Coordinates of N, CA, C and O in Angstrom, one line a residue:
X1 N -27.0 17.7 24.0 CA -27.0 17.2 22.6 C -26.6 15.7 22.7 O -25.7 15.3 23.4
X2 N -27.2 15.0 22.2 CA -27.2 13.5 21.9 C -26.2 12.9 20.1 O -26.4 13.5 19.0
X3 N -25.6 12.2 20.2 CA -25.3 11.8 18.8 C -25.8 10.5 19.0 O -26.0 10.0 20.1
X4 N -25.9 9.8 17.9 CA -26.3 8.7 17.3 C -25.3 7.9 17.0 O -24.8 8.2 15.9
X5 N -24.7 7.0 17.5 CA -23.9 5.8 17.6 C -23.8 5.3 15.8 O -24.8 4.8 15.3
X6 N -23.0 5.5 15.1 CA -23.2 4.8 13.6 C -22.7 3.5 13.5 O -21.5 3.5 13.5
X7 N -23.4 2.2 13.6 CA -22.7 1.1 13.8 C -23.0 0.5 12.2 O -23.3 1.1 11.2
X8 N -22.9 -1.3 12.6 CA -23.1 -1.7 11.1 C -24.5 -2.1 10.2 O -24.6 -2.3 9.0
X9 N -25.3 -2.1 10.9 CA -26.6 -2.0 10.3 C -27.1 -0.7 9.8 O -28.1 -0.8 9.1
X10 N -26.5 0.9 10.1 CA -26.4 1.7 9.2 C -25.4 1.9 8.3 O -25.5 2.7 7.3
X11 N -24.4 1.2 8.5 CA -23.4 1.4 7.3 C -24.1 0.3 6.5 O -24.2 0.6 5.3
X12 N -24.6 -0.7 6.8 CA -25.4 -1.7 5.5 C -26.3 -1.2 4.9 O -26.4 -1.4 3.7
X13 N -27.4 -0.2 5.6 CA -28.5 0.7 5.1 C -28.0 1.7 3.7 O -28.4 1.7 2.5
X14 N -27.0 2.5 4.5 CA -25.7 3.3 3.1 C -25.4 2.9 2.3 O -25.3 3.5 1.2
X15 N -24.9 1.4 2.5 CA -23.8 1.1 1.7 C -23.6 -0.7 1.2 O -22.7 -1.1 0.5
X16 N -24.5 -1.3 1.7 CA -25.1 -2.5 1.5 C -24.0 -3.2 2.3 O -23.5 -2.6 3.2
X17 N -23.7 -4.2 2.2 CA -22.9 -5.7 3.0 C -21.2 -4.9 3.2 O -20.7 -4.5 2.1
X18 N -20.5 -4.9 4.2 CA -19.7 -4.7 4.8 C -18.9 -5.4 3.9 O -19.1 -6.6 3.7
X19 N -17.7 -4.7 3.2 CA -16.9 -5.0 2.3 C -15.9 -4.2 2.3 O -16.2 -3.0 2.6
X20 N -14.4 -4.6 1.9 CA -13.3 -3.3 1.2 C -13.9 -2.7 0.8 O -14.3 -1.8 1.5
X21 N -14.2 -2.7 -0.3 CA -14.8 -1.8 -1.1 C -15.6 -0.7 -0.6 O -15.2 0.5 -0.7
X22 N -17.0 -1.1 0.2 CA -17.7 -0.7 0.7 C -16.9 0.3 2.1 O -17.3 1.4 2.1
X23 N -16.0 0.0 3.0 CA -15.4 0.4 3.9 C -14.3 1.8 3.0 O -14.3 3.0 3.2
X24 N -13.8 1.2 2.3 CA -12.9 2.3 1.6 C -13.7 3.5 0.9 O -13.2 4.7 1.0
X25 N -14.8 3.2 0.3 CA -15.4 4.0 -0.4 C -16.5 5.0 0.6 O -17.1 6.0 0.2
X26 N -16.4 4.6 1.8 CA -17.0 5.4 3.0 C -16.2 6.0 3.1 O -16.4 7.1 2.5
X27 N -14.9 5.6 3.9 CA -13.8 6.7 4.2 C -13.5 7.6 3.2 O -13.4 8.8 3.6
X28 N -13.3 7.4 1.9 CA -12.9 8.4 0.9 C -14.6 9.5 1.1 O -14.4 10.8 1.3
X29 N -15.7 9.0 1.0 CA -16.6 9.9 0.9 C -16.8 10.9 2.5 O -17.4 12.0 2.6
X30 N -16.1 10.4 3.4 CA -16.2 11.1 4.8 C -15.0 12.2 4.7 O -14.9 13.3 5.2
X31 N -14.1 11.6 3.7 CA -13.0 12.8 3.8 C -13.5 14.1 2.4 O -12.9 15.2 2.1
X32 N -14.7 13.5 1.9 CA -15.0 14.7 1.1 C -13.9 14.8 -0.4 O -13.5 15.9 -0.9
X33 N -13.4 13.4 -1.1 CA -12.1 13.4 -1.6 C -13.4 12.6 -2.7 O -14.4 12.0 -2.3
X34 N -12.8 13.0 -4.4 CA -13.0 12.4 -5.4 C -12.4 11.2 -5.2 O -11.7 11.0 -4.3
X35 N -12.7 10.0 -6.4 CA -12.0 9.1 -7.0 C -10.6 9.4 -7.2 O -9.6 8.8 -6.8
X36 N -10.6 10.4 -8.0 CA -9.1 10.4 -8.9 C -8.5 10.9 -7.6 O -7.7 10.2 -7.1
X37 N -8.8 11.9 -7.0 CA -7.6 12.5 -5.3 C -7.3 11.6 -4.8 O -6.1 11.3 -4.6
X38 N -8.6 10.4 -4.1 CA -7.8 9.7 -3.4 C -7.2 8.9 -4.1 O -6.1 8.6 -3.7
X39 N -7.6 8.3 -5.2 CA -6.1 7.3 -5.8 C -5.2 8.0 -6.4 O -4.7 7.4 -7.4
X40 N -4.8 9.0 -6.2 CA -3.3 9.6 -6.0 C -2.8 9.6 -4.8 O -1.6 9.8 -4.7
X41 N -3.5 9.4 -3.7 CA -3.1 9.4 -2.7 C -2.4 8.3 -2.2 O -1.4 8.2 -1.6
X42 N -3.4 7.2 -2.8 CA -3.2 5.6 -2.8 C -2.1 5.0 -3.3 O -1.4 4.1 -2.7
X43 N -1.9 5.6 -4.7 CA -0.8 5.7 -5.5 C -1.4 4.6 -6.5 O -0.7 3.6 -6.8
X44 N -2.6 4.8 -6.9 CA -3.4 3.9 -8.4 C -4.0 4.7 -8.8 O -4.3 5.8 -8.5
X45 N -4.4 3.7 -10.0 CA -5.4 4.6 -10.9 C -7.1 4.9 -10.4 O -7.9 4.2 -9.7
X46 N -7.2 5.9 -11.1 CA -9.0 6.4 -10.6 C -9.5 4.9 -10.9 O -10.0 4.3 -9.9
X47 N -9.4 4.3 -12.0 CA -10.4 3.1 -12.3 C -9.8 2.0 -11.7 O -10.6 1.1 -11.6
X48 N -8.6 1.6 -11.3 CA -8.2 0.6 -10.0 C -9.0 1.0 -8.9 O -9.5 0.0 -8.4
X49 N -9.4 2.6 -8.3 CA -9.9 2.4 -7.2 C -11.5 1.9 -7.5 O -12.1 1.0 -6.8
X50 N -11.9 2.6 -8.5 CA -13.3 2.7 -8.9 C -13.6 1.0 -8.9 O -14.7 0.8 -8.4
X51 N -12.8 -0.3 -9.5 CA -12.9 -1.4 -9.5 C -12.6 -2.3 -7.8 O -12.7 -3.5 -7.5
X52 N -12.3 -1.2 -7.0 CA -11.8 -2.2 -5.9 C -13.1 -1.6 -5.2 O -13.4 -2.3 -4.3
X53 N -14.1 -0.3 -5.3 CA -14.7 0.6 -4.3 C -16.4 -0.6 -4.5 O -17.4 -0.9 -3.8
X54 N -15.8 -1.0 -6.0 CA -17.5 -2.0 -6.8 C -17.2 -3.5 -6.1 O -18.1 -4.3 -5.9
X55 N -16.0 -3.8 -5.7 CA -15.4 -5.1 -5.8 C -15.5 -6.0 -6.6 O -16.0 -7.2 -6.5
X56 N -14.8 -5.3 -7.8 CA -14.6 -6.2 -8.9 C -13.0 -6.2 -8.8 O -12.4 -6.0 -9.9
X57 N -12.6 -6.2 -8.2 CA -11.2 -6.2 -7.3 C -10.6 -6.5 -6.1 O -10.4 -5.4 -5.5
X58 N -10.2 -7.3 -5.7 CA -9.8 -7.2 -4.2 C -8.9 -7.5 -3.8 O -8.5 -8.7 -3.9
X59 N -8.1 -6.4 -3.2 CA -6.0 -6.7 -2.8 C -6.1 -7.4 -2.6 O -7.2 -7.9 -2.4
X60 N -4.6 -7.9 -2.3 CA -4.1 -8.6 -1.4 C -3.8 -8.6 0.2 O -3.6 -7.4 0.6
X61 N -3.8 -9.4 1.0 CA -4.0 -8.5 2.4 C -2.7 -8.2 2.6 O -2.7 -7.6 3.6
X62 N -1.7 -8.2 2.3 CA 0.0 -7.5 1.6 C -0.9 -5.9 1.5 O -0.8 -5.1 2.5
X63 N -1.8 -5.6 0.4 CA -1.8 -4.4 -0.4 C -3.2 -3.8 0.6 O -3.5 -2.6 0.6
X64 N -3.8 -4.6 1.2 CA -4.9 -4.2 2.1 C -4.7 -3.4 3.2 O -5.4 -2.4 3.6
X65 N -3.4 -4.0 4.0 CA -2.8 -3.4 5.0 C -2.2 -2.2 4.8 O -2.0 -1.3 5.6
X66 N -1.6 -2.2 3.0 CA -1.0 -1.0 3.0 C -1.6 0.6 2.9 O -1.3 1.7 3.3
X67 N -2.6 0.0 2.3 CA -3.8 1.0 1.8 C -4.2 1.8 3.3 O -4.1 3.0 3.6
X68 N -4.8 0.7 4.0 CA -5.3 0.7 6.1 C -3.9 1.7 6.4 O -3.8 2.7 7.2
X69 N -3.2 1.4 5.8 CA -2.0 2.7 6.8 C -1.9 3.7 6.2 O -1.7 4.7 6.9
X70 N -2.0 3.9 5.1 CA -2.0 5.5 4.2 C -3.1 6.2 4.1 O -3.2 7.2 3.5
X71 N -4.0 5.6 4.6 CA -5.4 6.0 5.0 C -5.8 6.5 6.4 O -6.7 7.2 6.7
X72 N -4.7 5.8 7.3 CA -4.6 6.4 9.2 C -5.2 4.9 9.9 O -4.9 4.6 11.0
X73 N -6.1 4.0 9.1 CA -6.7 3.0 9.6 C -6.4 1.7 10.4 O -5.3 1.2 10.3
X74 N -7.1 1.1 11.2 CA -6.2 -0.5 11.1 C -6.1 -1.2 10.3 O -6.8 -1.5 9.4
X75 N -4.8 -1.8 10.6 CA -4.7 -2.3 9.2 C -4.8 -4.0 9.3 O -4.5 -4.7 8.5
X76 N -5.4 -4.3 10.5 CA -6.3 -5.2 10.4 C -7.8 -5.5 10.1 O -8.4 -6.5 9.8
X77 N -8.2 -4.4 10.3 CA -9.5 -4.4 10.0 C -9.6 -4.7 8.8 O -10.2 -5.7 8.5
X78 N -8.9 -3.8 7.6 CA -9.1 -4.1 6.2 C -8.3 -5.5 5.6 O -8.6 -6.2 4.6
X79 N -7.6 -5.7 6.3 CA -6.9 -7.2 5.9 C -8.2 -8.3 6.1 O -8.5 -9.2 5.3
X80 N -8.7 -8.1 7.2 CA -9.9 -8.9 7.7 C -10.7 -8.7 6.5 O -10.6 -9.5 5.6
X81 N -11.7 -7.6 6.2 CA -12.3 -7.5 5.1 C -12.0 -8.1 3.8 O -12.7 -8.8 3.1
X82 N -10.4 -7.6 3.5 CA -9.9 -8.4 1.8 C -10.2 -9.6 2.4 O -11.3 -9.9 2.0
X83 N -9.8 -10.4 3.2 CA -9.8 -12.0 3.2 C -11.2 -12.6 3.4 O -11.7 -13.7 2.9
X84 N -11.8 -11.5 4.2 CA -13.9 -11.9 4.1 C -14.2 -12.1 2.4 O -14.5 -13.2 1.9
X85 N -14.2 -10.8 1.7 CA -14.2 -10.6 0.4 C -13.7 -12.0 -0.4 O -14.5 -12.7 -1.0
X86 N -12.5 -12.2 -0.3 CA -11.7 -13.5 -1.2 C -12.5 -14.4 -0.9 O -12.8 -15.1 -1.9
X87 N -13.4 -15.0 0.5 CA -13.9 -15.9 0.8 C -15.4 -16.2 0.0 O -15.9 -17.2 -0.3
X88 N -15.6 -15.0 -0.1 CA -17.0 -15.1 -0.7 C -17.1 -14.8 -2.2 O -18.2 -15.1 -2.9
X89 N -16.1 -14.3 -2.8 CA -15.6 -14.6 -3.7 C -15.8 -16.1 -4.8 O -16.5 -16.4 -5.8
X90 N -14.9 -16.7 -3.7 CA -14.6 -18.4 -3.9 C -15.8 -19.1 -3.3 O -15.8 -20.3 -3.6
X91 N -16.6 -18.8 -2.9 CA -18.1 -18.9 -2.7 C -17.7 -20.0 -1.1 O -18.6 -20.7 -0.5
X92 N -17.0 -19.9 -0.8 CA -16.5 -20.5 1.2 C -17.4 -20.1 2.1 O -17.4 -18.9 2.4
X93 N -18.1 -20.7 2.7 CA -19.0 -20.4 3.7 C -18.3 -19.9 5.3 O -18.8 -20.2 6.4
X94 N -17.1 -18.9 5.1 CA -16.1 -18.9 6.6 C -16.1 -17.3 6.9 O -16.2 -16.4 6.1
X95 N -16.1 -17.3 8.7 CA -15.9 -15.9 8.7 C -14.8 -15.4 9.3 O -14.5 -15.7 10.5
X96 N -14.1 -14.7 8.8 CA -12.9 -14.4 9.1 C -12.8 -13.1 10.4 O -13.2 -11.9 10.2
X97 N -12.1 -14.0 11.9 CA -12.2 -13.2 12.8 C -10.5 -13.5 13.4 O -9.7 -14.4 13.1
X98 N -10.0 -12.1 14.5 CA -8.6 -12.1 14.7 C -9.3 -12.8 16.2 O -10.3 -12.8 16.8
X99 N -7.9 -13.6 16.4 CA -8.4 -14.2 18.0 C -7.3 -13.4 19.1 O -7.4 -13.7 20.3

């Protein structure tokens, strides 16, 4: 039996451009968990997550990290994302990498 490597050009196919949003809203759908479950989990509201999953929201890398740990995640990875997100946001042409 063979599996298939899922890298980022099928998570872009799924789920369009690599984002918090987009990253969180995988994980919650991999664990098979509603909106309202996992933001009890989170400790927010269904429509705080529902606005961070669209990104019409984006923590703080404070609140990004925290989320990455109550989730099992790194909590760099998502820090890296909120701050990709903030950047394009603010319309900044920069890509945010850990050295």
């Amino acid at each position: 039996m063979t599996t298939k490597k899922y890298d980022t050009d099928d998570f872009k196919k799924d789920y369009g451009p690599l984002t918090f949003g987009n990253a969180l809203e995988a994980h919650r759908k991999c664990e098979g968990m509603s909106q309202k479950d996992f933001a009890q989990i989170l400790g927010i509201s269904a429509q705080s997550l529902c606005d961070i999953e669209k990104s019409r929201r984006i923590p703080s890398p404070k609140r990004a990290a925290k989320i990455a740990h109550q989730i099992g995640q790194p909590e760099i990875f998502f820090i890296q994302l909120a701050l990709q997100d903030m950047l394009i946001k603010e319309q900044l042409n920069y890509k945010v990498s850990v050295a």
